[in-house]
Amino acid sequence: MVHSEIIQRTLRVPLPASGSGDGAAAVRRLDAALLPLGFALTGGLRARLEALAPDAVLRTALPLLAAVRELAGAGAEHNVYFADFPENVPDTVDFWLECLVGALTDPAHRDRVDLGPGGLDLLSLPAYGRHRHTYAELAAVRDAFVAGSKDRWTLLHPGGTPEEEARLHYTDLAGSTVPLSGADRDLLGRLAAACPDHEPPAVPVRENRAVVNAARVRAGHPPLLDTVTDVLRLAQALSDGDPTLVRPARLRSFTRRERRLLLTALDGIVAADPGRLADVGRRVQGWKRLGEGLHPHEYPALAHARDVFAVARGDKRVRTLAARVETAFRAGDVPAAVDLLSAAPGTLVRSLDRIMVAGGPAATGLLVERLEAVGHRVSGRVLASAREQLANRSLPGSVRLFANESARGWTARDTRPPLPEAGTAAVTAALDALIARRLPGFDLLLVDPAVRDVAVPRSGRGTSGGLGVLPRGSVTAVEGERLRFFVHWVEGQGTTTDLDLSVMMLGEDFSPVGQVSWTNLKADGVVHSGDLVEAPAPGGATEMIDIELGALGPQVRYVVPQVLVYSGDRFTYLPEAFFGYMALDAAQRGMPFEPRAVRVRSDLEGESRVLVPLAFARGADGTWSARWLHLFLAADEQFNRVEDTGVPGALLARGVLTRRYLTVGDLVGMMAERGTRVREAGPLTEEEAEGLERGELRVGHLGTERPEGLPEGVESITLPTLASLLPDTGPEPGPVG
């Protein structure tokens, strides 16, 4: 399983350590199997495989094909309700009447029709919501797929041995400078357990460190702890709980060894810095639960550890930094508040807006000075967030967009007082300088244009694994004349789950101008494949919506898909569930689901019941682009419909589409200002290649994926490692501005 996940995340194929033969014929068969999936071998991978014995190629090919089939969503038979979709889909009311008449005229089903006082129950109609044909029957009436020049081709690269790839991927995940998604955090834990003697050079994100620490403790190695909250996170991770501390864990019974280890760590941390006790007040209930399991009274020599639980119980009082800062603000003493916050640089940067409002223009010089002094200790993602926040404060009529750690999104009117224009510019320049200093110092940077509009990643929370998935706020061009959204799911054993795929069409001012869902199967240029109300294993169910972009009315400016749980389990409890879209030219036919046309496939995760994955916008020139949202809406336990969730979804779309995000292109511009020569990705010139070979030229590549033929020695940063572009800490202070 880990083998497949490494392939899916890195597009590198682990290869055997030894063995030789003539695998050319087997590789040709592998090529033929990869072709309809939209994947191709690079020349380097092909050569490595052809040098293996045929049976070794087969052992490599089987997990490879399984991994890429799952990555593209091709592991399922996508059997839609209407076999001719998107052709010949009936009018919604006509279709319902057809189902009703069929039930009433069939003596075997007449008594099952529910015509109660609440209206017709469609689920009582035997012809409604369940497949009317097999996948083989669907395939028999479809035309062959017409290949197009814009079909997706994803390159697969050679990797090291499975053991080498596991260690490398473990190091990459552990060293991430942003919090990981739930799936990646789970993979990190499995890799840490599989590589017990491999120590990553750095684990900057606290919740990721908790996962690594849990594996270290289980393997008998000392954990990496330097705050009291690290100990609480470790206790949750050892109990298979949530290391983010968002959801309290049911702590298991710890062994005597584990209790002593945790209490000894607490004692040493507090002894070295008694001020760490101030952190306890932020999670009092968690500490009380932990105290019940650790029995600190049994360890009289660990007095500092006992102080932690005394603070949690209220027997010992500690005045927190937050309380002292709040006192300073209430007294109107902004310089004193800044002095206090300088001891916690991350909190200082998160408080920039409040300081600038409270202190006015007089606070600007002090803020710039303190940022210069302590800003190098602030994580890159916090600097990026603050920079983005200031960039959006001056936008007229803007709304505030909020998202919690579970990616539950909401909006509110921005009623904050304006910031001083000159002060905002000065503080923004200071933040830019701090960000620019920690960017890689390439002499030459080769940039794929597609990556410029990718938002700088600040967290993996709320995002999902899959193909073509980008951070929230990222923009990608839409190629093709038709979009086809799809959702596929398999329900759990003993549970019936009904997911619904819907789209809202919005006008220039984000007001609704139409929708297509199970209650309205067609609109101008938009067609639904039909409602399926159950998804039994193993085949599950698939719903699709086809959009002919050129046929949309001029009033449609935005298209916002939603995935809703109408009834049954939430996304996270489904054995399999994913959303995505295909981009096709008008002339392309084929099956409803064609892997080569898939641009995005995103796993459905999370405990909410309504997801707004991304939004599509039509530009002034008529071209379309997609922007990622990765946001959940407040939802009911059942019967969620786009008629009810469309307006909140439109508000979220407006919040994201009108927001200025800090992008990779912005970082590239900062590197260019520092002297890096930037050009579009392509082959190196003879002079550049010689400089690289002699070690005189540091060359970087920045793209959505690694291109074929990139010379040895070029440092390639792609989507899985994009967060490394902005390191967690920066160099020591230097001139700002």
CSV table of C-alpha atoms in Angstrom, one decimal, residues 315-699:
chain,number,residue,atom,x,y,z
A,315,ASP,CA,-4.2,25.1,41.9
A,316,LYS,CA,-1.3,27.1,40.5
A,317,ARG,CA,-1.8,30.4,38.6
A,318,VAL,CA,0.4,31.5,35.7
A,319,ARG,CA,-0.2,34.8,34.0
A,320,THR,CA,0.0,34.1,30.3
A,321,LEU,CA,1.5,36.2,27.6
A,322,ALA,CA,-1.9,36.7,26.0
A,323,ALA,CA,-3.3,38.2,29.2
A,324,ARG,CA,-0.4,40.6,29.5
A,325,VAL,CA,-0.7,41.6,25.9
A,326,GLU,CA,-4.5,42.2,26.3
A,327,THR,CA,-3.8,44.4,29.3
A,328,ALA,CA,-1.5,46.5,27.3
A,329,PHE,CA,-4.0,46.9,24.5
A,330,ARG,CA,-6.8,47.8,26.9
A,331,ALA,CA,-4.5,50.5,28.4
A,332,GLY,CA,-3.8,51.9,24.9
A,333,ASP,CA,-0.1,51.1,25.3
A,334,VAL,CA,0.6,49.7,21.8
A,335,PRO,CA,4.4,49.9,22.1
A,336,ALA,CA,4.2,47.8,25.3
A,337,ALA,CA,2.0,45.2,23.5
A,338,VAL,CA,4.6,45.0,20.6
A,339,ASP,CA,7.4,44.6,23.2
A,340,LEU,CA,5.6,41.7,24.7
A,341,LEU,CA,4.6,40.1,21.4
A,342,SER,CA,8.2,40.2,20.3
A,343,ALA,CA,8.9,37.3,22.6
A,344,ALA,CA,6.4,35.3,20.5
A,345,PRO,CA,7.2,36.4,16.9
A,346,GLY,CA,4.6,34.2,15.3
A,347,THR,CA,1.9,35.8,17.4
A,348,LEU,CA,3.3,39.2,16.6
A,349,VAL,CA,2.9,38.6,12.9
A,350,ARG,CA,-0.6,37.3,13.4
A,351,SER,CA,-1.4,40.5,15.3
A,352,LEU,CA,-0.2,42.9,12.7
A,353,ASP,CA,-3.7,44.1,11.7
A,354,ARG,CA,-4.7,44.8,15.3
A,355,ILE,CA,-1.5,46.6,16.0
A,356,MET,CA,-1.8,48.8,13.0
A,357,VAL,CA,-5.4,49.7,13.7
A,358,ALA,CA,-4.7,50.4,17.4
A,359,GLY,CA,-1.4,52.2,16.9
A,360,GLY,CA,-2.1,54.1,13.7
A,361,PRO,CA,0.8,55.5,11.7
A,362,ALA,CA,3.0,55.8,14.8
A,363,ALA,CA,3.1,52.0,15.1
A,364,THR,CA,4.6,51.5,11.6
A,365,GLY,CA,8.2,52.2,12.4
A,366,LEU,CA,8.2,50.1,15.5
A,367,LEU,CA,6.6,47.2,13.7
A,368,VAL,CA,9.1,47.3,10.8
A,369,GLU,CA,11.9,47.4,13.4
A,370,ARG,CA,10.6,44.4,15.3
A,371,LEU,CA,9.9,42.4,12.2
A,372,GLU,CA,13.5,42.9,11.2
A,373,ALA,CA,14.7,41.8,14.6
A,374,VAL,CA,12.6,38.7,15.2
A,375,GLY,CA,10.9,37.9,11.8
A,376,HIS,CA,13.5,35.3,10.9
A,377,ARG,CA,12.0,33.1,13.7
A,378,VAL,CA,8.5,33.1,12.2
A,379,SER,CA,7.4,30.2,10.0
A,380,GLY,CA,7.2,30.8,6.3
A,381,ARG,CA,3.5,30.0,6.2
A,382,VAL,CA,2.7,32.6,8.9
A,383,LEU,CA,4.6,35.3,6.9
A,384,ALA,CA,2.7,34.3,3.7
A,385,SER,CA,-0.6,34.5,5.5
A,386,ALA,CA,0.1,37.9,6.9
A,387,ARG,CA,1.3,39.2,3.5
A,388,GLU,CA,-1.8,38.0,1.9
A,389,GLN,CA,-4.0,39.4,4.6
A,390,LEU,CA,-2.6,42.9,4.1
A,391,ALA,CA,-2.9,42.6,0.3
A,392,ASN,CA,-6.7,42.1,0.7
A,393,ARG,CA,-7.4,44.8,3.3
A,394,SER,CA,-7.7,47.6,0.7
A,395,LEU,CA,-10.1,45.7,-1.7
A,396,PRO,CA,-13.4,47.5,-2.0
A,397,GLY,CA,-16.5,45.6,-1.0
A,398,SER,CA,-14.5,42.6,0.0
A,399,VAL,CA,-15.8,39.9,2.3
A,400,ARG,CA,-13.9,38.1,5.0
A,401,LEU,CA,-13.3,34.5,4.3
A,402,PHE,CA,-12.8,32.1,7.2
A,403,ALA,CA,-11.9,28.4,7.3
A,404,ASN,CA,-11.3,26.4,10.5
A,405,GLU,CA,-8.9,23.5,10.8
A,406,SER,CA,-11.5,21.1,9.4
A,407,ALA,CA,-11.9,23.3,6.3
A,408,ARG,CA,-15.4,24.4,7.3
A,409,GLY,CA,-15.7,27.7,5.5
A,410,TRP,CA,-17.9,30.8,6.0
A,411,THR,CA,-17.9,34.5,5.1
A,412,ALA,CA,-18.7,37.7,6.8
A,413,ARG,CA,-18.8,41.4,5.8
A,414,ASP,CA,-15.5,43.2,6.4
A,415,THR,CA,-16.4,45.9,9.0
A,416,ARG,CA,-12.8,46.5,10.2
A,417,PRO,CA,-11.5,50.1,10.1
A,418,PRO,CA,-9.2,50.8,7.2
A,419,LEU,CA,-5.4,50.6,7.7
A,420,PRO,CA,-3.1,53.5,7.1
A,421,GLU,CA,-2.0,53.3,3.4
A,422,ALA,CA,1.6,54.3,4.0
A,423,GLY,CA,1.9,52.0,7.0
A,424,THR,CA,0.5,49.1,5.2
A,425,ALA,CA,3.0,49.5,2.3
A,426,ALA,CA,5.9,49.7,4.8
A,427,VAL,CA,4.9,46.6,6.7
A,428,THR,CA,4.2,44.7,3.5
A,429,ALA,CA,7.7,45.6,2.3
A,430,ALA,CA,9.2,44.3,5.5
A,431,LEU,CA,7.3,41.0,5.1
A,432,ASP,CA,8.3,40.7,1.5
A,433,ALA,CA,12.0,41.2,2.5
A,434,LEU,CA,11.6,38.5,5.2
A,435,ILE,CA,10.1,36.1,2.7
A,436,ALA,CA,12.6,36.9,-0.1
A,437,ARG,CA,15.6,36.2,2.2
A,438,ARG,CA,14.6,32.6,2.8
A,439,LEU,CA,13.9,31.7,-0.9
A,440,PRO,CA,16.4,29.5,-2.7
A,441,GLY,CA,19.4,31.4,-4.1
A,442,PHE,CA,19.3,29.9,-7.6
A,443,ASP,CA,21.5,31.5,-10.3
A,444,LEU,CA,19.0,30.3,-13.0
A,445,LEU,CA,15.4,29.3,-12.4
A,446,LEU,CA,13.4,27.4,-15.1
A,447,VAL,CA,9.7,28.0,-14.5
A,448,ASP,CA,6.7,26.1,-15.9
A,449,PRO,CA,4.1,28.8,-16.7
A,450,ALA,CA,1.4,26.6,-15.2
A,451,VAL,CA,2.9,26.8,-11.7
A,452,ARG,CA,2.9,30.6,-11.5
A,453,ASP,CA,-0.8,30.8,-10.5
A,454,VAL,CA,-0.5,28.2,-7.9
A,455,ALA,CA,-1.1,29.6,-4.4
A,456,VAL,CA,1.7,29.3,-2.0
A,457,PRO,CA,0.7,26.3,0.2
A,458,ARG,CA,0.2,27.1,3.9
A,459,SER,CA,-1.6,23.9,5.0
A,460,GLY,CA,-2.5,20.5,3.8
A,461,ARG,CA,-5.5,20.4,6.1
A,462,GLY,CA,-8.8,20.2,4.2
A,463,THR,CA,-7.1,19.3,1.0
A,464,SER,CA,-7.2,15.8,-0.4
A,465,GLY,CA,-5.0,13.4,-2.2
A,466,GLY,CA,-5.4,12.7,-5.9
A,467,LEU,CA,-4.4,13.9,-9.3
A,468,GLY,CA,-4.0,17.6,-10.2
A,469,VAL,CA,-5.0,18.8,-6.7
A,470,LEU,CA,-3.8,22.3,-5.9
A,471,PRO,CA,-3.7,24.5,-2.7
A,472,ARG,CA,-6.8,26.7,-2.0
A,473,GLY,CA,-6.8,29.8,-4.1
A,474,SER,CA,-4.7,28.3,-7.0
A,475,VAL,CA,-5.8,29.0,-10.5
A,476,THR,CA,-5.5,26.7,-13.5
A,477,ALA,CA,-6.6,27.2,-17.1
A,478,VAL,CA,-9.4,25.1,-18.5
A,479,GLU,CA,-8.5,23.4,-21.7
A,480,GLY,CA,-11.2,21.9,-23.9
A,481,GLU,CA,-14.7,22.9,-24.9
A,482,ARG,CA,-16.6,20.7,-22.4
A,483,LEU,CA,-16.3,20.1,-18.7
A,484,ARG,CA,-17.6,16.9,-17.2
A,485,PHE,CA,-17.7,16.7,-13.4
A,486,PHE,CA,-18.0,13.3,-11.7
A,487,VAL,CA,-18.4,11.9,-8.3
A,488,HIS,CA,-18.0,8.2,-7.5
A,489,TRP,CA,-18.6,6.5,-4.2
A,490,VAL,CA,-19.0,3.1,-2.5
A,491,GLU,CA,-21.1,2.9,0.6
A,492,GLY,CA,-20.2,1.1,3.7
A,493,GLN,CA,-21.5,-2.4,4.5
A,494,GLY,CA,-25.0,-2.3,6.0
A,495,THR,CA,-25.5,1.4,5.2
A,496,THR,CA,-27.1,3.1,2.2
A,497,THR,CA,-25.5,6.4,1.3
A,498,ASP,CA,-26.8,8.8,-1.4
A,499,LEU,CA,-24.4,11.4,-2.6
A,500,ASP,CA,-25.6,14.1,-5.0
A,501,LEU,CA,-23.5,16.0,-7.6
A,502,SER,CA,-24.9,19.5,-8.4
A,503,VAL,CA,-23.8,22.8,-10.0
A,504,MET,CA,-24.8,26.3,-9.4
A,505,MET,CA,-24.5,28.9,-12.2
A,506,LEU,CA,-23.8,32.4,-11.0
A,507,GLY,CA,-23.9,35.8,-12.6
A,508,GLU,CA,-21.5,38.7,-12.6
A,509,ASP,CA,-22.5,39.7,-9.1
A,510,PHE,CA,-22.4,36.1,-7.8
A,511,SER,CA,-26.2,35.9,-7.8
A,512,PRO,CA,-27.7,32.5,-8.7
A,513,VAL,CA,-28.9,32.2,-12.4
A,514,GLY,CA,-29.6,28.5,-12.4
A,515,GLN,CA,-28.7,25.1,-11.1
A,516,VAL,CA,-28.5,21.5,-12.4
A,517,SER,CA,-29.0,18.6,-9.9
A,518,TRP,CA,-31.2,15.6,-9.4
A,519,THR,CA,-34.2,18.0,-9.2
A,520,ASN,CA,-33.3,19.7,-12.5
A,521,LEU,CA,-31.5,17.4,-14.9
A,522,LYS,CA,-31.0,19.9,-17.7
A,523,ALA,CA,-30.3,23.6,-18.4
A,524,ASP,CA,-28.8,25.4,-21.4
A,525,GLY,CA,-25.5,23.6,-22.1
A,526,VAL,CA,-25.6,21.6,-18.8
A,527,VAL,CA,-26.8,18.0,-18.5
A,528,HIS,CA,-27.0,15.6,-15.4
A,529,SER,CA,-26.3,11.9,-15.9
A,530,GLY,CA,-29.1,10.9,-13.5
A,531,ASP,CA,-29.6,10.4,-9.8
A,532,LEU,CA,-28.3,7.3,-8.2
A,533,VAL,CA,-29.5,6.7,-4.6
A,534,GLU,CA,-27.4,3.8,-3.5
A,535,ALA,CA,-23.8,2.6,-4.1
A,536,PRO,CA,-23.4,-1.0,-3.0
A,537,ALA,CA,-19.9,-2.6,-3.1
A,538,PRO,CA,-18.1,-3.4,-5.1
A,539,GLY,CA,-19.2,-1.3,-8.1
A,540,GLY,CA,-20.5,1.7,-6.2
A,541,ALA,CA,-22.2,4.6,-8.1
A,542,THR,CA,-21.2,7.5,-10.3
A,543,GLU,CA,-23.0,10.7,-11.1
A,544,MET,CA,-21.8,13.2,-13.7
A,545,ILE,CA,-22.6,16.6,-15.0
A,546,ASP,CA,-21.6,17.6,-18.6
A,547,ILE,CA,-21.1,21.3,-19.4
A,548,GLU,CA,-20.8,22.6,-22.9
A,549,LEU,CA,-19.0,25.9,-22.1
A,550,GLY,CA,-19.9,27.6,-25.4
A,551,ALA,CA,-23.6,26.9,-24.9
A,552,LEU,CA,-23.8,28.6,-21.5
A,553,GLY,CA,-25.8,31.8,-21.6
A,554,PRO,CA,-24.0,35.1,-21.4
A,555,GLN,CA,-25.5,35.7,-17.9
A,556,VAL,CA,-23.4,32.8,-16.6
A,557,ARG,CA,-20.1,34.0,-15.3
A,558,TYR,CA,-19.3,31.4,-12.7
A,559,VAL,CA,-19.9,27.6,-12.3
A,560,VAL,CA,-19.7,26.2,-8.8
A,561,PRO,CA,-20.0,22.4,-8.4
A,562,GLN,CA,-21.0,20.9,-5.0
A,563,VAL,CA,-21.0,17.4,-3.6
A,564,LEU,CA,-23.7,16.8,-1.1
A,565,VAL,CA,-24.6,13.9,1.2
A,566,TYR,CA,-28.3,13.5,0.8
A,567,SER,CA,-28.5,10.6,3.2
A,568,GLY,CA,-26.2,8.1,4.8
A,569,ASP,CA,-22.5,8.3,5.9
A,570,ARG,CA,-20.3,11.3,5.8
A,571,PHE,CA,-17.4,11.4,3.3
A,572,THR,CA,-14.8,10.2,5.7
A,573,TYR,CA,-16.7,7.0,6.5
A,574,LEU,CA,-17.1,5.9,3.0
A,575,PRO,CA,-14.8,3.1,1.8
A,576,GLU,CA,-14.2,4.9,-1.5
A,577,ALA,CA,-15.3,8.4,-2.6
A,578,PHE,CA,-13.8,10.9,-5.0
A,579,PHE,CA,-14.7,14.0,-7.1
A,580,GLY,CA,-13.1,15.3,-10.2
A,581,TYR,CA,-13.5,16.7,-13.7
A,582,MET,CA,-12.6,15.9,-17.3
A,583,ALA,CA,-11.9,18.4,-20.0
A,584,LEU,CA,-13.0,17.3,-23.5
A,585,ASP,CA,-13.2,18.8,-27.0
A,586,ALA,CA,-16.6,19.0,-28.5
A,587,ALA,CA,-15.9,16.2,-31.0
A,588,GLN,CA,-14.7,13.7,-28.5
A,589,ARG,CA,-16.9,10.8,-27.7
A,590,GLY,CA,-16.3,7.6,-25.8
A,591,MET,CA,-17.4,6.3,-22.5
A,592,PRO,CA,-18.8,8.7,-19.9
A,593,PHE,CA,-15.5,8.3,-18.0
A,594,GLU,CA,-12.3,8.5,-20.0
A,595,PRO,CA,-9.1,8.5,-17.8
A,596,ARG,CA,-7.0,10.4,-20.4
A,597,ALA,CA,-9.4,13.3,-20.2
A,598,VAL,CA,-9.3,13.5,-16.4
A,599,ARG,CA,-7.6,16.8,-15.2
A,600,VAL,CA,-8.5,16.5,-11.5
A,601,ARG,CA,-9.4,13.6,-9.2
A,602,SER,CA,-9.7,14.5,-5.6
A,603,ASP,CA,-10.5,12.1,-2.7
A,604,LEU,CA,-13.6,13.0,-0.7
A,605,GLU,CA,-12.5,13.3,3.0
A,606,GLY,CA,-13.8,15.1,6.0
A,607,GLU,CA,-16.8,14.8,8.4
A,608,SER,CA,-18.9,17.4,6.8
A,609,ARG,CA,-21.7,16.7,4.4
A,610,VAL,CA,-21.4,19.4,1.7
A,611,LEU,CA,-18.2,20.1,-0.2
A,612,VAL,CA,-17.4,23.0,-2.6
A,613,PRO,CA,-14.2,21.7,-4.2
A,614,LEU,CA,-13.5,24.4,-6.7
A,615,ALA,CA,-15.2,27.1,-8.8
A,616,PHE,CA,-14.9,27.9,-12.5
A,617,ALA,CA,-14.8,31.5,-13.8
A,618,ARG,CA,-15.3,33.0,-17.3
A,619,GLY,CA,-12.8,35.7,-18.1
A,620,ALA,CA,-13.5,38.9,-20.1
A,621,ASP,CA,-11.9,37.2,-23.2
A,622,GLY,CA,-14.3,34.2,-22.9
A,623,THR,CA,-11.7,31.7,-21.6
A,624,TRP,CA,-12.4,29.7,-18.5
A,625,SER,CA,-10.2,29.0,-15.5
A,626,ALA,CA,-10.7,26.9,-12.3
A,627,ARG,CA,-9.9,28.1,-8.8
A,628,TRP,CA,-9.5,25.7,-5.9
A,629,LEU,CA,-11.7,26.2,-2.8
A,630,HIS,CA,-11.4,22.9,-0.7
A,631,LEU,CA,-14.2,24.2,1.6
A,632,PHE,CA,-17.1,22.5,3.4
A,633,LEU,CA,-20.4,24.2,4.2
A,634,ALA,CA,-22.6,23.9,7.2
A,635,ALA,CA,-25.0,21.1,6.5
A,636,ASP,CA,-28.0,19.1,7.8
A,637,GLU,CA,-27.7,15.5,8.8
A,638,GLN,CA,-29.7,14.5,5.8
A,639,PHE,CA,-31.7,15.8,2.8
A,640,ASN,CA,-29.1,18.4,1.7
A,641,ARG,CA,-29.9,20.0,-1.6
A,642,VAL,CA,-28.3,22.6,-3.7
A,643,GLU,CA,-31.5,24.7,-3.5
A,644,ASP,CA,-30.6,25.2,0.2
A,645,THR,CA,-26.8,25.3,0.0
A,646,GLY,CA,-26.4,27.2,-3.3
A,647,VAL,CA,-26.3,30.7,-1.7
A,648,PRO,CA,-23.7,29.8,1.0
A,649,GLY,CA,-21.7,28.1,-1.7
A,650,ALA,CA,-21.8,31.2,-3.8
A,651,LEU,CA,-20.6,33.4,-0.9
A,652,LEU,CA,-17.7,31.1,-0.4
A,653,ALA,CA,-16.9,31.2,-4.1
A,654,ARG,CA,-17.0,34.9,-4.1
A,655,GLY,CA,-14.7,35.0,-1.0
A,656,VAL,CA,-12.1,32.9,-2.8
A,657,LEU,CA,-12.5,34.3,-6.4
A,658,THR,CA,-12.2,37.9,-5.3
A,659,ARG,CA,-9.2,37.3,-2.9
A,660,ARG,CA,-5.7,38.1,-3.9
A,661,TYR,CA,-3.6,35.1,-3.0
A,662,LEU,CA,0.2,35.0,-2.6
A,663,THR,CA,1.2,32.8,-5.6
A,664,VAL,CA,4.3,31.0,-6.7
A,665,GLY,CA,4.6,33.7,-9.4
A,666,ASP,CA,5.0,36.3,-6.6
A,667,LEU,CA,7.8,34.3,-5.1
A,668,VAL,CA,9.5,33.9,-8.5
A,669,GLY,CA,9.3,37.7,-8.9
A,670,MET,CA,11.0,38.2,-5.5
A,671,MET,CA,13.8,35.8,-6.6
A,672,ALA,CA,14.2,37.7,-9.8
A,673,GLU,CA,14.6,41.0,-7.9
A,674,ARG,CA,17.3,39.3,-5.8
A,675,GLY,CA,19.3,38.6,-9.0
A,676,THR,CA,18.1,35.1,-10.0
A,677,ARG,CA,17.8,34.8,-13.8
A,678,VAL,CA,14.3,33.5,-14.5
A,679,ARG,CA,13.1,32.0,-17.8
A,680,GLU,CA,10.5,29.6,-19.0
A,681,ALA,CA,11.3,25.9,-18.5
A,682,GLY,CA,13.1,24.4,-21.5
A,683,PRO,CA,16.4,22.8,-22.4
A,684,LEU,CA,19.6,24.3,-21.0
A,685,THR,CA,21.9,26.2,-23.4
A,686,GLU,CA,25.3,24.8,-24.0
A,687,GLU,CA,26.8,27.6,-21.7
A,688,GLU,CA,24.3,26.9,-19.0
A,689,ALA,CA,24.9,23.1,-19.1
A,690,GLU,CA,28.7,23.7,-18.8
A,691,GLY,CA,28.2,26.0,-15.9
A,692,LEU,CA,26.0,23.4,-14.2
A,693,GLU,CA,28.5,20.6,-14.8
A,694,ARG,CA,31.4,22.7,-13.4
A,695,GLY,CA,29.4,23.5,-10.3
A,696,GLU,CA,29.5,27.3,-11.1
A,697,LEU,CA,25.8,27.6,-11.7
A,698,ARG,CA,23.0,26.6,-9.3
A,699,VAL,CA,20.0,25.8,-11.5
